[in-house]
Amino acid sequence: MSDILIVTEHRRGEIRPVSYELIGCGADLASKTGGDLHVAVISGEVDEMAAAFNRDGVDVIHTVADGDEFNHDIYRQAIAHLVEDVDPRFVITPQSVNGMDYAPAVATDMGVPLVTDAVGISLDGEQLTVTREMYGSKVETTVAVAGERAVITIRAGEWPPIESGGSAEIEVVDIDIDESAIGSTVTGFAEMAAGDVDISEADILVSIGRGIDEEENLDIVHELANTLGATVSASRPIVDAGWLPKNRQVGQSGKTVSPDVYIAIGISGAVQHVAGMKGAKTIIAINNDSNAPIFDIADYGIVDDLFDVVPALTEALA
Amino acid sequence: MKVLVTVKEVATVEDTFEIEGTAIPERYLEYDLNEWDDYAIEEAVQLAEAHDDVEVVSVTIGPPRVEETIRIALAKGVDRAIRIWDDELADYQLLDVPAKANILAEVVAQEDPDIVFTGVQADDDAFGATGVALAATSDYQWAAVVNQFELEDDGTVSVHRELEGGIEELTEVQLPAVFTIQTGINEPRYASLRGIRMAQQKEIAEVTLADLGLDIDAIDGALEVTSMAEPETESEVTLFEGDASSTASQLVDLFDDLGVIDA
Ligand SMILES: Cc1cc2nc3c(=O)[nH]c(=O)nc-3n(C[C@H](O)[C@H](O)[C@H](O)COP(=O)(O)OP(=O)(O)OC[C@H]3O[C@@H](n4cnc5c(N)ncnc54)[C@H](O)[C@@H]3O)c2cc1C
């Protein structure tokens, strides 16, 4: 019972990059437990994907061919089967939207603790300790997990992906899916409307967050963007409120952008936001809270009230 | 039809705060209705408005303090509320997901709702897992991260699940089921004055673990916070200082250096 089982992720025929980070995380843990690293590939073109997952540190790749796209009921049954077979100490999945849709059920089925959104995992003797963030990334906590086993979901971008090839064994797993236990059916996908502009094409983004407070205050942001020849984008709450269309949203569930300059105004820097803009060449943050996590990734910052700085900047540029 | 909504009061920390041991002292915390739950409440109330005979019940795990937050839910249209508390729960700094799911599952067993709405995650501990764990514990169907919800005439539900990168998954779910609600799915209403007045008359049932047939061992937390710190930043941020006109002109110089303007 020292083995590690990781569950990879794919969507519409493509492997999600977090899968390779899972291998990195799993291989590291397996080296500490002295066990094997098992990789689960469930639904879709499993043979093709298994070949891609044959990377350094992987011992066994299990393929379960049932289903095309992600369905949590199939994942749940497939993982239950593999858990039975492999008897893993830790099951590790991504803290992705789909990971959030099955990992809690896996932990419930196994009757073991669940720790989500890990940014660090350490094993000291028998004691598992997981590092995670709380209060909108303002504090980092370590939690000691009781018992031997656990299900852990990891945050994307925290473990280095494994790139080099390996020599894993591939096992084709045949399971009898219990169709009567499938209570949901995926009928298709929808894509967000392209809208008026493609913010991922912009060289300069003036991006606004909840700090703007009221819809009418957006005027000062548009004025700045006009003066600077920049495009306006936003964090999620601005789009949720309907103040800007969805195609302006930067982040995990919006667009990924990498402009030359990204000016984050009144944006705290939540992980789901940062996922969409950390590739910007120069990041400038304007926020009146010096503890806001956005300053951790910004190159330049101003700790001040945006209602003072933004109009002053427009004026200085004019 | 009965709809159960899970409502959590979450702590947010003030701009400047300190950490003492493994906790943030009360004086730096403010308490509020969890943002995601506000959308879950609205979805439930809208469902009740659109269909006949829908009862909306909320359930909260929390000390007496949280009644203020529960009254907000009642003022927005929740019909009655359940508050679960036990002095023994106060000893736990962090209730882990299975513990919460086990407690809530007893309420699901007693209330037998057709639909359970939870938020995708709570703003403070951000596990993002209680709704799905509850579904699995209660043998309900579920869908996580729902940003569109439609109850069909045949008694099934069609949802959109908001995946990464602007993609949504279209899924049909059989009832009874738990849906974890994403922000932006609707426009949460403000509590009206009339709603606030009516909320005073509505019932908040106080329930202990024993009332639910649970003892503290059944929810014994598997997680213990062993340290808490402000994240160490590898940040190399250059801060511009001075009043707004001074920082603005430093920014203009920066834009000039970066070649994005011709000053
Ligand atoms: C599954 C999932 C997907 C998500 N996807 C996304 C996504 O794609 N994009 C996204 O952005 N978020 C996403 N989120 C939400 C994310 O977790 C945060 O809630 C959100 O990014 C917060 O936006 P914000 O920074 O604008 O608001 P807040 O976190 O409320 O921050 C507002 C900031 O403004 C500052 N401020 C306030 N007043 C002023 C002032 N007068 N002057 C200067 N500064 C001020 C405050 O100090 C604070 O730092 C997602 C969440 C989940 C669970």
Short mmCIF file of C-alpha atoms in Angstrom, two decimals, chain B residues 11-225:
data_model
loop_
_atom_site.label_atom_id
_atom_site.label_comp_id
_atom_site.label_asym_id
_atom_site.label_seq_id
_atom_site.Cartn_x
_atom_site.Cartn_y
_atom_site.Cartn_z
CA ALA B 11 -14.64 35.04 7.11
CA THR B 12 -12.68 37.58 5.11
CA VAL B 13 -9.50 39.12 6.43
CA GLU B 14 -8.92 42.82 6.55
CA ASP B 15 -6.20 44.47 4.48
CA THR B 16 -3.79 44.49 7.38
CA PHE B 17 -3.83 41.56 9.71
CA GLU B 18 -1.64 39.38 11.86
CA ILE B 19 -1.42 35.68 12.31
CA GLU B 20 -1.25 34.33 15.84
CA GLY B 21 -0.18 30.72 15.95
CA THR B 22 -2.33 28.88 13.44
CA ALA B 23 -5.15 31.40 13.27
CA ILE B 24 -6.04 34.97 12.46
CA PRO B 25 -7.45 36.73 15.53
CA GLU B 26 -11.13 37.70 15.42
CA ARG B 27 -10.34 41.40 15.32
CA TYR B 28 -9.02 41.08 11.77
CA LEU B 29 -11.97 39.07 10.47
CA GLU B 30 -15.23 40.16 8.95
CA TYR B 31 -18.09 37.79 8.33
CA ASP B 32 -20.28 37.69 5.30
CA LEU B 33 -22.56 35.48 3.23
CA ASN B 34 -20.37 33.35 0.95
CA GLU B 35 -20.40 34.93 -2.52
CA TRP B 36 -21.15 31.63 -4.31
CA ASP B 37 -24.02 30.85 -1.92
CA ASP B 38 -25.67 34.16 -2.77
CA TYR B 39 -26.04 32.85 -6.34
CA ALA B 40 -27.24 29.45 -5.05
CA ILE B 41 -29.94 31.17 -2.97
CA GLU B 42 -31.04 33.25 -5.96
CA GLU B 43 -31.26 30.15 -8.17
CA ALA B 44 -33.46 28.43 -5.58
CA VAL B 45 -35.72 31.44 -5.11
CA GLN B 46 -36.11 31.91 -8.87
CA LEU B 47 -37.05 28.26 -9.21
CA ALA B 48 -39.70 28.70 -6.51
CA GLU B 49 -41.05 31.77 -8.28
CA ALA B 50 -41.28 30.00 -11.62
CA HIS B 51 -43.05 26.86 -10.38
CA ASP B 52 -45.94 26.12 -8.05
CA ASP B 53 -45.41 24.51 -4.68
CA VAL B 54 -41.68 24.79 -4.33
CA GLU B 55 -40.42 25.07 -0.78
CA VAL B 56 -36.93 26.51 -0.30
CA VAL B 57 -35.10 25.46 2.87
CA SER B 58 -31.60 26.62 3.78
CA VAL B 59 -29.11 24.79 5.94
CA THR B 60 -26.09 26.31 7.66
CA ILE B 61 -23.46 24.86 9.94
CA GLY B 62 -22.43 27.61 12.31
CA PRO B 63 -22.55 29.22 15.76
CA PRO B 64 -25.33 31.61 16.87
CA ARG B 65 -23.44 34.51 15.25
CA VAL B 66 -24.40 33.26 11.77
CA GLU B 67 -28.12 33.94 12.30
CA GLU B 68 -27.62 37.39 10.86
CA THR B 69 -26.41 35.86 7.62
CA ILE B 70 -29.22 33.30 7.63
CA ARG B 71 -31.73 36.17 7.97
CA ILE B 72 -30.34 37.61 4.73
CA ALA B 73 -31.15 34.33 2.98
CA LEU B 74 -34.65 34.36 4.51
CA ALA B 75 -35.13 37.98 3.45
CA LYS B 76 -34.24 37.05 -0.12
CA GLY B 77 -37.01 34.46 -0.25
CA VAL B 78 -35.85 31.29 1.50
CA ASP B 79 -38.93 29.89 3.31
CA ARG B 80 -37.30 28.44 6.41
CA ALA B 81 -33.82 27.74 7.71
CA ILE B 82 -31.94 25.10 9.64
CA ARG B 83 -28.89 25.97 11.70
CA ILE B 84 -26.71 23.14 12.92
CA TRP B 85 -24.40 23.75 15.82
CA ASP B 86 -22.81 21.93 18.66
CA ASP B 87 -20.32 23.22 21.19
CA GLU B 88 -18.11 20.32 20.25
CA LEU B 89 -17.87 21.69 16.72
CA ALA B 90 -16.33 24.86 18.09
CA ASP B 91 -13.21 22.87 18.95
CA TYR B 92 -12.47 22.28 15.30
CA GLN B 93 -10.62 25.04 13.55
CA LEU B 94 -11.21 23.45 10.17
CA LEU B 95 -14.18 21.22 9.40
CA ASP B 96 -13.03 19.04 6.57
CA VAL B 97 -15.12 18.13 3.57
CA PRO B 98 -16.24 14.62 4.60
CA ALA B 99 -17.25 15.96 8.03
CA LYS B 100 -19.41 18.66 6.47
CA ALA B 101 -20.85 16.21 3.95
CA ASN B 102 -21.73 13.74 6.72
CA ILE B 103 -23.55 16.41 8.72
CA LEU B 104 -25.41 17.80 5.71
CA ALA B 105 -26.31 14.30 4.51
CA GLU B 106 -28.37 13.80 7.68
CA VAL B 107 -30.33 16.93 6.81
CA VAL B 108 -30.81 15.67 3.27
CA ALA B 109 -32.09 12.37 4.70
CA GLN B 110 -34.59 14.19 6.95
CA GLU B 111 -35.75 16.79 4.44
CA ASP B 112 -35.67 14.61 1.33
CA PRO B 113 -35.19 17.50 -1.13
CA ASP B 114 -35.48 17.01 -4.90
CA ILE B 115 -32.76 19.57 -5.59
CA VAL B 116 -29.84 20.76 -3.49
CA PHE B 117 -28.00 23.94 -4.46
CA THR B 118 -24.59 24.67 -2.98
CA GLY B 119 -21.97 27.23 -3.94
CA VAL B 120 -19.00 26.02 -6.03
CA GLN B 121 -16.72 26.88 -3.13
CA ALA B 122 -16.54 28.87 0.07
CA ASP B 123 -14.44 31.99 -0.09
CA ASP B 124 -12.46 31.25 3.10
CA ASP B 125 -11.24 27.64 3.09
CA ALA B 126 -11.89 27.19 -0.66
CA PHE B 127 -12.11 23.39 -0.70
CA GLY B 128 -14.68 23.50 -3.51
CA ALA B 129 -15.78 19.97 -2.71
CA THR B 130 -18.62 19.86 -0.19
CA GLY B 131 -21.47 19.76 -2.72
CA VAL B 132 -20.15 16.77 -4.66
CA ALA B 133 -19.13 14.96 -1.46
CA LEU B 134 -22.65 15.52 -0.15
CA ALA B 135 -24.15 14.09 -3.35
CA ALA B 136 -21.94 11.01 -3.17
CA THR B 137 -22.73 10.54 0.53
CA SER B 138 -26.48 10.95 0.00
CA ASP B 139 -26.59 8.85 -3.15
CA TYR B 140 -27.80 11.83 -5.18
CA GLN B 141 -26.81 12.72 -8.73
CA TRP B 142 -24.83 15.92 -9.17
CA ALA B 143 -23.17 18.47 -11.43
CA ALA B 144 -20.30 20.72 -10.35
CA VAL B 145 -19.65 24.32 -11.44
CA VAL B 146 -23.03 25.01 -12.99
CA ASN B 147 -23.57 28.34 -14.75
CA GLN B 148 -26.91 27.57 -16.40
CA PHE B 149 -29.79 25.58 -14.92
CA GLU B 150 -33.08 24.51 -16.50
CA LEU B 151 -35.72 22.24 -14.94
CA GLU B 152 -37.30 20.32 -17.81
CA ASP B 153 -40.95 19.20 -17.98
CA ASP B 154 -39.92 15.55 -17.79
CA GLY B 155 -38.36 16.16 -14.37
CA THR B 156 -34.75 16.10 -15.50
CA VAL B 157 -32.44 19.07 -15.33
CA SER B 158 -30.31 20.51 -18.16
CA VAL B 159 -27.24 22.36 -17.04
CA HIS B 160 -24.17 24.04 -18.43
CA ARG B 161 -20.99 23.28 -16.53
CA GLU B 162 -18.43 26.02 -16.90
CA LEU B 163 -15.13 24.40 -17.87
CA GLU B 164 -11.81 26.14 -18.38
CA GLY B 165 -11.11 28.51 -21.25
CA GLY B 166 -14.62 29.69 -22.11
CA ILE B 167 -15.95 26.19 -22.85
CA GLU B 168 -19.19 24.96 -21.32
CA GLU B 169 -20.29 21.36 -21.03
CA LEU B 170 -23.99 20.66 -21.68
CA THR B 171 -25.26 17.95 -19.38
CA GLU B 172 -28.56 16.33 -18.45
CA VAL B 173 -28.94 15.26 -14.86
CA GLN B 174 -31.59 13.09 -13.22
CA LEU B 175 -33.14 14.15 -9.93
CA PRO B 176 -32.68 14.09 -7.01
CA ALA B 177 -29.39 15.89 -7.45
CA VAL B 178 -26.94 18.39 -6.02
CA PHE B 179 -25.80 21.33 -8.17
CA THR B 180 -22.79 23.43 -7.22
CA ILE B 181 -23.55 26.93 -8.44
CA GLN B 182 -21.03 29.22 -10.12
CA THR B 183 -21.11 33.00 -9.80
CA GLY B 184 -22.69 34.85 -12.71
CA ILE B 185 -25.46 32.24 -13.24
CA ASN B 186 -28.04 34.87 -12.22
CA GLU B 187 -28.26 38.31 -10.65
CA PRO B 188 -28.64 37.91 -6.90
CA ARG B 189 -31.32 40.24 -5.59
CA TYR B 190 -30.91 42.61 -2.71
CA ALA B 191 -33.12 41.87 0.26
CA SER B 192 -36.10 44.22 0.12
CA LEU B 193 -37.35 46.02 3.22
CA ARG B 194 -40.47 43.89 3.07
CA GLY B 195 -38.32 40.79 2.74
CA ILE B 196 -36.28 41.79 5.75
CA ARG B 197 -39.46 42.33 7.78
CA MET B 198 -40.88 38.99 6.70
CA ALA B 199 -37.62 37.23 7.49
CA GLN B 200 -38.12 38.09 11.16
CA GLN B 201 -41.21 35.85 11.22
CA LYS B 202 -39.56 32.91 9.51
CA GLU B 203 -38.29 29.91 11.37
CA ILE B 204 -34.63 29.13 12.01
CA ALA B 205 -34.62 25.62 13.47
CA GLU B 206 -31.66 24.97 15.75
CA VAL B 207 -30.33 21.48 15.45
CA THR B 208 -27.55 19.70 17.35
CA LEU B 209 -25.47 16.78 16.17
CA ALA B 210 -27.45 14.54 18.51
CA ASP B 211 -30.69 15.72 16.88
CA LEU B 212 -29.24 14.48 13.61
CA GLY B 213 -28.30 11.16 15.16
CA LEU B 214 -24.59 11.98 14.90
CA ASP B 215 -21.95 11.96 17.53
CA ILE B 216 -18.76 13.91 17.32
CA ASP B 217 -16.72 10.85 16.41
CA ALA B 218 -18.74 10.46 13.24
CA ILE B 219 -17.39 13.74 11.99
CA ASP B 220 -13.99 13.58 13.57
CA GLY B 221 -11.90 15.91 11.45
CA ALA B 222 -9.04 14.36 9.52
CA LEU B 223 -7.31 17.67 8.92
CA GLU B 224 -5.43 19.71 11.44
CA VAL B 225 -3.95 23.10 10.65
#
